[in-house]
Amino acid sequence: MPLRQGTRVDRMLRPIHRWVWGDFDRRVRKLIAFAQVEGDGGRDILRAAEVTPDPLLRRLYLEHAIDELRHADLFRQRGTALLRQRATRSTSLFNTNPLPGGHGLDDLSIEGEPDHRLLAFLHVAEKAAAGRFAIYRDVVDDDPSTRAIFEEILRDEVFHMNYTYTQLARVSPASYRWQVWAARANRLWKRYLRLAAGVAGVMGGAILTLTYFVVLAPFAWPAKRAERREPAGWTAIPEREEPPTSLY
Ligand SMILES: [Fe+2]
Ligand SMILES: [Fe+2]
């Protein structure tokens, strides 16, 4: 299966990818985040190797897991090496990444998943990762060591993308195309939910801020007027009719 250089959206966003990777601290954060995702994905695939009843898949999952754990090491080592080069904190205004990450293996769930669903999920995730890593490799052309890591990992991701598709066609010959579409739709749905949750957070903040200024602000004026009518300092309490021993 040929590798395309990311989705059309990713290709359109290439200048933003270049901007994201252009900042030293963002680059380090991305590498460390990738190490985390690849390592978690590797451990999940290791679990898939334990539970699958298919001997061939067990061997392939095992190889796949070893690859992902090695990717985690490569990303972590490169991130650490870059950090050692400059151990200063960033002063840039925007330190996070506005774009989704590389692999998408963080959504991987093994328990109770049949092999065909797992293979379809892995195929879609690996394809996305391969396309995106190809873009990252191109935008870090100022950093040959990081570029070499993407180049090396990209070869593995293409292998993962291809073997998952081949095995999916083997274990589910009647419906493998449908399985891939379902996995793609599921991935898009999860992306939408994440985006919607982010937008809802921003909108919630904006509405509360607006409410603070629009609804509460009109009360400030009468409150200030009432304050002006109040005498300043201590005020003598009028004589009480109750005996001084009473609490009330
Ligand atoms: Fe990987
Ligand atoms: Fe992979």
PDB file of C-alpha atoms and ligand atoms in Angstrom:
ATOM      1  CA  MET A   1       0.000   0.000   0.000  1.00  0.00           C
ATOM      2  CA  PRO A   2       1.622   3.308  -1.059  1.00  0.00           C
ATOM      3  CA  LEU A   3       2.247   5.953   1.584  1.00  0.00           C
ATOM      4  CA  ARG A   4       0.755   9.372   0.988  1.00  0.00           C
ATOM      5  CA  GLN A   5       2.274  12.391   2.698  1.00  0.00           C
ATOM      6  CA  GLY A   6      -0.485  12.734   5.305  1.00  0.00           C
ATOM      7  CA  THR A   7      -4.127  13.514   4.764  1.00  0.00           C
ATOM      8  CA  ARG A   8      -5.176  16.452   2.606  1.00  0.00           C
ATOM      9  CA  VAL A   9      -5.856  18.446   5.788  1.00  0.00           C
ATOM     10  CA  ASP A  10      -2.378  17.639   7.111  1.00  0.00           C
ATOM     11  CA  ARG A  11      -0.817  18.688   3.835  1.00  0.00           C
ATOM     12  CA  MET A  12      -2.749  21.959   3.974  1.00  0.00           C
ATOM     13  CA  LEU A  13      -1.585  22.434   7.558  1.00  0.00           C
ATOM     14  CA  ARG A  14       2.055  21.865   6.662  1.00  0.00           C
ATOM     15  CA  PRO A  15       3.003  25.532   7.417  1.00  0.00           C
ATOM     16  CA  ILE A  16       1.463  25.120  10.881  1.00  0.00           C
ATOM     17  CA  HIS A  17       3.370  21.848  11.384  1.00  0.00           C
ATOM     18  CA  ARG A  18       6.532  23.693  10.355  1.00  0.00           C
ATOM     19  CA  TRP A  19       5.717  26.483  12.815  1.00  0.00           C
ATOM     20  CA  VAL A  20       5.025  23.970  15.624  1.00  0.00           C
ATOM     21  CA  TRP A  21       8.290  22.113  15.041  1.00  0.00           C
ATOM     22  CA  GLY A  22      10.233  25.330  14.458  1.00  0.00           C
ATOM     23  CA  ASP A  23      10.217  26.216  18.161  1.00  0.00           C
ATOM     24  CA  PHE A  24      12.853  24.392  20.181  1.00  0.00           C
ATOM     25  CA  ASP A  25      10.730  23.818  23.288  1.00  0.00           C
ATOM     26  CA  ARG A  26       7.681  22.702  21.351  1.00  0.00           C
ATOM     27  CA  ARG A  27       9.912  20.263  19.462  1.00  0.00           C
ATOM     28  CA  VAL A  28      11.154  18.771  22.727  1.00  0.00           C
ATOM     29  CA  ARG A  29       7.612  18.537  24.118  1.00  0.00           C
ATOM     30  CA  LYS A  30       6.382  16.814  20.972  1.00  0.00           C
ATOM     31  CA  LEU A  31       9.207  14.267  21.079  1.00  0.00           C
ATOM     32  CA  ILE A  32       8.575  13.489  24.751  1.00  0.00           C
ATOM     33  CA  ALA A  33       4.805  13.237  24.096  1.00  0.00           C
ATOM     34  CA  PHE A  34       5.435  10.875  21.167  1.00  0.00           C
ATOM     35  CA  ALA A  35       7.669   8.737  23.391  1.00  0.00           C
ATOM     36  CA  GLN A  36       4.787   8.428  25.850  1.00  0.00           C
ATOM     37  CA  VAL A  37       2.201   7.524  23.186  1.00  0.00           C
ATOM     38  CA  GLU A  38       4.475   5.034  21.418  1.00  0.00           C
ATOM     39  CA  GLY A  39       5.417   3.389  24.729  1.00  0.00           C
ATOM     40  CA  ASP A  40       1.775   3.098  25.844  1.00  0.00           C
ATOM     41  CA  GLY A  41       0.796   1.772  22.404  1.00  0.00           C
ATOM     42  CA  GLY A  42       3.629  -0.765  22.524  1.00  0.00           C
ATOM     43  CA  ARG A  43       2.473  -2.083  25.899  1.00  0.00           C
ATOM     44  CA  ASP A  44      -1.125  -2.354  24.654  1.00  0.00           C
ATOM     45  CA  ILE A  45      -0.034  -4.282  21.562  1.00  0.00           C
ATOM     46  CA  LEU A  46       2.034  -6.547  23.810  1.00  0.00           C
ATOM     47  CA  ARG A  47      -1.202  -7.308  25.650  1.00  0.00           C
ATOM     48  CA  ALA A  48      -2.890  -8.015  22.294  1.00  0.00           C
ATOM     49  CA  ALA A  49      -0.135 -10.571  21.594  1.00  0.00           C
ATOM     50  CA  GLU A  50      -0.963 -12.277  24.891  1.00  0.00           C
ATOM     51  CA  VAL A  51      -4.700 -12.555  24.301  1.00  0.00           C
ATOM     52  CA  THR A  52      -4.979 -13.322  20.590  1.00  0.00           C
ATOM     53  CA  PRO A  53      -5.816 -16.961  19.753  1.00  0.00           C
ATOM     54  CA  ASP A  54      -4.099 -16.608  16.337  1.00  0.00           C
ATOM     55  CA  PRO A  55      -0.434 -17.785  16.391  1.00  0.00           C
ATOM     56  CA  LEU A  56       0.620 -15.698  13.362  1.00  0.00           C
ATOM     57  CA  LEU A  57      -0.956 -12.565  14.775  1.00  0.00           C
ATOM     58  CA  ARG A  58       0.740 -13.244  18.120  1.00  0.00           C
ATOM     59  CA  ARG A  59       4.143 -13.177  16.436  1.00  0.00           C
ATOM     60  CA  LEU A  60       3.317 -10.072  14.381  1.00  0.00           C
ATOM     61  CA  TYR A  61       1.857  -8.217  17.389  1.00  0.00           C
ATOM     62  CA  LEU A  62       4.995  -9.068  19.328  1.00  0.00           C
ATOM     63  CA  GLU A  63       7.229  -7.624  16.601  1.00  0.00           C
ATOM     64  CA  HIS A  64       4.960  -4.613  16.371  1.00  0.00           C
ATOM     65  CA  ALA A  65       5.093  -4.033  20.133  1.00  0.00           C
ATOM     66  CA  ILE A  66       8.904  -4.265  20.126  1.00  0.00           C
ATOM     67  CA  ASP A  67       8.991  -1.657  17.313  1.00  0.00           C
ATOM     68  CA  GLU A  68       6.717   0.735  19.189  1.00  0.00           C
ATOM     69  CA  LEU A  69       8.721   0.397  22.411  1.00  0.00           C
ATOM     70  CA  ARG A  70      11.897   1.093  20.435  1.00  0.00           C
ATOM     71  CA  HIS A  71      10.238   4.168  18.891  1.00  0.00           C
ATOM     72  CA  ALA A  72       9.429   5.348  22.410  1.00  0.00           C
ATOM     73  CA  ASP A  73      13.123   4.983  23.329  1.00  0.00           C
ATOM     74  CA  LEU A  74      14.263   6.819  20.193  1.00  0.00           C
ATOM     75  CA  PHE A  75      11.891   9.736  20.776  1.00  0.00           C
ATOM     76  CA  ARG A  76      12.754   9.921  24.471  1.00  0.00           C
ATOM     77  CA  GLN A  77      16.499   9.819  23.834  1.00  0.00           C
ATOM     78  CA  ARG A  78      16.264  12.540  21.187  1.00  0.00           C
ATOM     79  CA  GLY A  79      14.035  14.726  23.387  1.00  0.00           C
ATOM     80  CA  THR A  80      16.459  14.309  26.288  1.00  0.00           C
ATOM     81  CA  ALA A  81      19.468  15.068  24.088  1.00  0.00           C
ATOM     82  CA  LEU A  82      17.802  18.266  22.869  1.00  0.00           C
ATOM     83  CA  LEU A  83      16.918  19.213  26.435  1.00  0.00           C
ATOM     84  CA  ARG A  84      20.554  18.810  27.460  1.00  0.00           C
ATOM     85  CA  GLN A  85      21.554  21.171  24.652  1.00  0.00           C
ATOM     86  CA  ARG A  86      19.475  23.941  26.138  1.00  0.00           C
ATOM     87  CA  ALA A  87      18.057  23.529  29.620  1.00  0.00           C
ATOM     88  CA  THR A  88      16.243  26.852  29.694  1.00  0.00           C
ATOM     89  CA  ARG A  89      12.540  27.367  30.036  1.00  0.00           C
ATOM     90  CA  SER A  90      10.602  28.655  27.070  1.00  0.00           C
ATOM     91  CA  THR A  91       9.363  32.200  27.021  1.00  0.00           C
ATOM     92  CA  SER A  92       7.221  31.666  23.954  1.00  0.00           C
ATOM     93  CA  LEU A  93       3.569  32.576  24.328  1.00  0.00           C
ATOM     94  CA  PHE A  94       2.124  29.436  22.793  1.00  0.00           C
ATOM     95  CA  ASN A  95       3.813  26.306  24.032  1.00  0.00           C
ATOM     96  CA  THR A  96       1.306  23.616  23.230  1.00  0.00           C
ATOM     97  CA  ASN A  97       0.513  22.032  19.914  1.00  0.00           C
ATOM     98  CA  PRO A  98      -2.759  23.049  18.267  1.00  0.00           C
ATOM     99  CA  LEU A  99      -2.676  19.985  15.992  1.00  0.00           C
ATOM    100  CA  PRO A 100      -3.406  16.357  16.862  1.00  0.00           C
ATOM    101  CA  GLY A 101      -0.398  14.113  17.613  1.00  0.00           C
ATOM    102  CA  GLY A 102       1.253  11.541  15.384  1.00  0.00           C
ATOM    103  CA  HIS A 103       0.047   8.085  16.186  1.00  0.00           C
ATOM    104  CA  GLY A 104      -3.384   8.031  17.769  1.00  0.00           C
ATOM    105  CA  LEU A 105      -2.496   4.770  19.553  1.00  0.00           C
ATOM    106  CA  ASP A 106      -3.585   6.430  22.817  1.00  0.00           C
ATOM    107  CA  ASP A 107      -7.179   5.459  21.897  1.00  0.00           C
ATOM    108  CA  LEU A 108      -6.212   1.788  21.636  1.00  0.00           C
ATOM    109  CA  SER A 109      -8.255  -0.617  23.731  1.00  0.00           C
ATOM    110  CA  ILE A 110      -7.405  -4.315  23.774  1.00  0.00           C
ATOM    111  CA  GLU A 111      -9.683  -6.078  26.250  1.00  0.00           C
ATOM    112  CA  GLY A 112     -12.701  -7.670  24.597  1.00  0.00           C
ATOM    113  CA  GLU A 113     -11.686  -6.486  21.105  1.00  0.00           C
ATOM    114  CA  PRO A 114     -11.714  -9.173  18.402  1.00  0.00           C
ATOM    115  CA  ASP A 115      -8.657  -9.296  16.137  1.00  0.00           C
ATOM    116  CA  HIS A 116     -10.439  -7.894  13.097  1.00  0.00           C
ATOM    117  CA  ARG A 117     -11.495  -4.739  14.966  1.00  0.00           C
ATOM    118  CA  LEU A 118      -8.050  -4.350  16.492  1.00  0.00           C
ATOM    119  CA  LEU A 119      -6.335  -4.794  13.121  1.00  0.00           C
ATOM    120  CA  ALA A 120      -8.667  -2.256  11.491  1.00  0.00           C
ATOM    121  CA  PHE A 121      -7.986   0.242  14.274  1.00  0.00           C
ATOM    122  CA  LEU A 122      -4.227  -0.344  14.055  1.00  0.00           C
ATOM    123  CA  HIS A 123      -4.232  -0.033  10.270  1.00  0.00           C
ATOM    124  CA  VAL A 124      -6.008   3.349  10.381  1.00  0.00           C
ATOM    125  CA  ALA A 125      -3.787   4.616  13.227  1.00  0.00           C
ATOM    126  CA  GLU A 126      -0.574   3.431  11.561  1.00  0.00           C
ATOM    127  CA  LYS A 127      -1.563   4.941   8.228  1.00  0.00           C
ATOM    128  CA  ALA A 128      -2.247   8.288   9.884  1.00  0.00           C
ATOM    129  CA  ALA A 129       1.035   8.058  11.797  1.00  0.00           C
ATOM    130  CA  ALA A 130       3.021   7.194   8.685  1.00  0.00           C
ATOM    131  CA  GLY A 131       1.537  10.126   6.742  1.00  0.00           C
ATOM    132  CA  ARG A 132       2.132  12.546   9.579  1.00  0.00           C
ATOM    133  CA  PHE A 133       5.653  11.345  10.365  1.00  0.00           C
ATOM    134  CA  ALA A 134       6.512  11.858   6.685  1.00  0.00           C
ATOM    135  CA  ILE A 135       5.447  15.501   7.090  1.00  0.00           C
ATOM    136  CA  TYR A 136       7.365  15.869  10.375  1.00  0.00           C
ATOM    137  CA  ARG A 137      10.469  14.399   8.751  1.00  0.00           C
ATOM    138  CA  ASP A 138      10.281  17.096   6.073  1.00  0.00           C
ATOM    139  CA  VAL A 139       9.643  20.022   8.422  1.00  0.00           C
ATOM    140  CA  VAL A 140      12.581  19.220  10.733  1.00  0.00           C
ATOM    141  CA  ASP A 141      15.107  19.458   7.902  1.00  0.00           C
ATOM    142  CA  ASP A 142      17.165  21.865  10.055  1.00  0.00           C
ATOM    143  CA  ASP A 143      17.774  19.040  12.580  1.00  0.00           C
ATOM    144  CA  PRO A 144      19.384  16.010  10.861  1.00  0.00           C
ATOM    145  CA  SER A 145      19.316  13.778  13.985  1.00  0.00           C
ATOM    146  CA  THR A 146      15.569  14.234  14.546  1.00  0.00           C
ATOM    147  CA  ARG A 147      14.969  13.845  10.832  1.00  0.00           C
ATOM    148  CA  ALA A 148      16.900  10.548  10.833  1.00  0.00           C
ATOM    149  CA  ILE A 149      14.712   9.260  13.678  1.00  0.00           C
ATOM    150  CA  PHE A 150      11.530  10.082  11.762  1.00  0.00           C
ATOM    151  CA  GLU A 151      13.000   8.456   8.669  1.00  0.00           C
ATOM    152  CA  GLU A 152      13.736   5.253  10.591  1.00  0.00           C
ATOM    153  CA  ILE A 153      10.405   5.163  12.429  1.00  0.00           C
ATOM    154  CA  LEU A 154       8.521   5.922   9.232  1.00  0.00           C
ATOM    155  CA  ARG A 155       9.791   2.677   7.665  1.00  0.00           C
ATOM    156  CA  ASP A 156       8.399   0.711  10.626  1.00  0.00           C
ATOM    157  CA  GLU A 157       5.066   2.540  10.514  1.00  0.00           C
ATOM    158  CA  VAL A 158       4.668   1.722   6.818  1.00  0.00           C
ATOM    159  CA  PHE A 159       5.322  -1.940   7.662  1.00  0.00           C
ATOM    160  CA  HIS A 160       2.739  -1.772  10.487  1.00  0.00           C
ATOM    161  CA  MET A 161       0.238  -0.125   8.167  1.00  0.00           C
ATOM    162  CA  ASN A 162       0.709  -2.834   5.535  1.00  0.00           C
ATOM    163  CA  TYR A 163       0.812  -5.942   7.744  1.00  0.00           C
ATOM    164  CA  THR A 164      -2.340  -4.895   9.635  1.00  0.00           C
ATOM    165  CA  TYR A 165      -4.193  -4.506   6.334  1.00  0.00           C
ATOM    166  CA  THR A 166      -2.946  -7.834   4.965  1.00  0.00           C
ATOM    167  CA  GLN A 167      -3.834  -9.655   8.191  1.00  0.00           C
ATOM    168  CA  LEU A 168      -7.227  -7.959   8.362  1.00  0.00           C
ATOM    169  CA  ALA A 169      -7.964  -9.219   4.850  1.00  0.00           C
ATOM    170  CA  ARG A 170      -6.877 -12.711   5.994  1.00  0.00           C
ATOM    171  CA  VAL A 171      -8.926 -12.914   9.200  1.00  0.00           C
ATOM    172  CA  SER A 172     -11.949 -11.073   7.841  1.00  0.00           C
ATOM    173  CA  PRO A 173     -11.993 -11.630   4.047  1.00  0.00           C
ATOM    174  CA  ALA A 174     -15.679 -10.819   3.614  1.00  0.00           C
ATOM    175  CA  SER A 175     -15.759  -7.508   5.448  1.00  0.00           C
ATOM    176  CA  TYR A 176     -12.238  -6.104   5.759  1.00  0.00           C
ATOM    177  CA  ARG A 177     -13.039  -2.975   3.716  1.00  0.00           C
ATOM    178  CA  TRP A 178     -16.061  -2.268   5.874  1.00  0.00           C
ATOM    179  CA  GLN A 179     -13.947  -2.824   9.017  1.00  0.00           C
ATOM    180  CA  VAL A 180     -11.483  -0.185   7.847  1.00  0.00           C
ATOM    181  CA  TRP A 181     -14.277   2.293   7.144  1.00  0.00           C
ATOM    182  CA  ALA A 182     -15.832   1.624  10.548  1.00  0.00           C
ATOM    183  CA  ALA A 183     -12.455   2.176  12.243  1.00  0.00           C
ATOM    184  CA  ARG A 184     -11.968   5.388  10.283  1.00  0.00           C
ATOM    185  CA  ALA A 185     -15.447   6.626  11.234  1.00  0.00           C
ATOM    186  CA  ASN A 186     -14.795   5.750  14.877  1.00  0.00           C
ATOM    187  CA  ARG A 187     -11.509   7.636  14.812  1.00  0.00           C
ATOM    188  CA  LEU A 188     -13.186  10.673  13.239  1.00  0.00           C
ATOM    189  CA  TRP A 189     -15.946  10.535  15.847  1.00  0.00           C
ATOM    190  CA  LYS A 190     -13.381  10.498  18.685  1.00  0.00           C
ATOM    191  CA  ARG A 191     -11.579  13.421  17.066  1.00  0.00           C
ATOM    192  CA  TYR A 192     -14.878  15.279  16.854  1.00  0.00           C
ATOM    193  CA  LEU A 193     -15.634  14.570  20.535  1.00  0.00           C
ATOM    194  CA  ARG A 194     -12.212  15.889  21.563  1.00  0.00           C
ATOM    195  CA  LEU A 195     -12.645  18.976  19.429  1.00  0.00           C
ATOM    196  CA  ALA A 196     -16.187  19.512  20.717  1.00  0.00           C
ATOM    197  CA  ALA A 197     -14.986  19.163  24.331  1.00  0.00           C
ATOM    198  CA  GLY A 198     -12.245  21.739  23.645  1.00  0.00           C
ATOM    199  CA  VAL A 199     -14.666  24.149  21.965  1.00  0.00           C
ATOM    200  CA  ALA A 200     -17.192  23.643  24.796  1.00  0.00           C
ATOM    201  CA  GLY A 201     -14.466  24.517  27.340  1.00  0.00           C
ATOM    202  CA  VAL A 202     -13.582  27.729  25.480  1.00  0.00           C
ATOM    203  CA  MET A 203     -17.259  28.660  24.996  1.00  0.00           C
ATOM    204  CA  GLY A 204     -18.021  27.938  28.665  1.00  0.00           C
ATOM    205  CA  GLY A 205     -15.191  30.249  29.734  1.00  0.00           C
ATOM    206  CA  ALA A 206     -16.337  32.971  27.328  1.00  0.00           C
ATOM    207  CA  ILE A 207     -19.988  32.752  28.437  1.00  0.00           C
ATOM    208  CA  LEU A 208     -19.042  32.895  32.146  1.00  0.00           C
ATOM    209  CA  THR A 209     -16.780  35.905  31.518  1.00  0.00           C
ATOM    210  CA  LEU A 210     -19.522  37.611  29.537  1.00  0.00           C
ATOM    211  CA  THR A 211     -22.059  36.820  32.270  1.00  0.00           C
ATOM    212  CA  TYR A 212     -19.719  38.300  34.869  1.00  0.00           C
ATOM    213  CA  PHE A 213     -19.451  41.613  33.034  1.00  0.00           C
ATOM    214  CA  VAL A 214     -22.967  41.845  31.572  1.00  0.00           C
ATOM    215  CA  VAL A 215     -25.123  40.468  34.398  1.00  0.00           C
ATOM    216  CA  LEU A 216     -23.091  41.442  37.465  1.00  0.00           C
ATOM    217  CA  ALA A 217     -21.747  44.797  36.250  1.00  0.00           C
ATOM    218  CA  PRO A 218     -25.137  46.655  36.427  1.00  0.00           C
ATOM    219  CA  PHE A 219     -25.296  45.819  40.157  1.00  0.00           C
ATOM    220  CA  ALA A 220     -22.002  47.610  40.742  1.00  0.00           C
ATOM    221  CA  TRP A 221     -23.478  51.081  40.151  1.00  0.00           C
ATOM    222  CA  PRO A 222     -26.353  50.880  42.739  1.00  0.00           C
ATOM    223  CA  ALA A 223     -23.943  49.183  45.152  1.00  0.00           C
ATOM    224  CA  LYS A 224     -21.535  52.112  44.848  1.00  0.00           C
ATOM    225  CA  ARG A 225     -24.392  54.606  45.362  1.00  0.00           C
ATOM    226  CA  ALA A 226     -25.567  52.728  48.458  1.00  0.00           C
ATOM    227  CA  GLU A 227     -21.990  52.702  49.734  1.00  0.00           C
ATOM    228  CA  ARG A 228     -21.802  56.506  49.438  1.00  0.00           C
ATOM    229  CA  ARG A 229     -24.936  56.855  51.615  1.00  0.00           C
ATOM    230  CA  GLU A 230     -23.415  54.737  54.391  1.00  0.00           C
ATOM    231  CA  PRO A 231     -21.570  56.680  57.097  1.00  0.00           C
ATOM    232  CA  ALA A 232     -17.859  56.032  57.197  1.00  0.00           C
ATOM    233  CA  GLY A 233     -16.168  54.318  60.150  1.00  0.00           C
ATOM    234  CA  TRP A 234     -17.737  52.764  63.268  1.00  0.00           C
ATOM    235  CA  THR A 235     -21.477  53.293  63.871  1.00  0.00           C
ATOM    236  CA  ALA A 236     -23.003  53.390  67.344  1.00  0.00           C
ATOM    237  CA  ILE A 237     -25.575  50.630  67.910  1.00  0.00           C
ATOM    238  CA  PRO A 238     -28.919  51.918  69.294  1.00  0.00           C
ATOM    239  CA  GLU A 239     -29.801  51.025  72.892  1.00  0.00           C
ATOM    240  CA  ARG A 240     -31.190  47.480  73.101  1.00  0.00           C
ATOM    241  CA  GLU A 241     -34.411  46.760  74.971  1.00  0.00           C
ATOM    242  CA  GLU A 242     -33.481  43.159  75.798  1.00  0.00           C
ATOM    243  CA  PRO A 243     -31.503  42.419  78.937  1.00  0.00           C
ATOM    244  CA  PRO A 244     -27.752  42.330  78.223  1.00  0.00           C
ATOM    245  CA  THR A 245     -27.626  38.660  79.278  1.00  0.00           C
ATOM    246  CA  SER A 246     -29.894  37.585  76.408  1.00  0.00           C
ATOM    247  CA  LEU A 247     -28.217  36.267  73.326  1.00  0.00           C
ATOM    248  CA  TYR A 248     -31.073  37.481  71.171  1.00  0.00           C
TER     249      TYR A 248
HETATM  250 FE    FE B   1       5.497   3.821  16.210  1.00  0.00          FE
HETATM  251 FE    FE B   2       3.483   1.844  14.506  1.00  0.00          FE
END
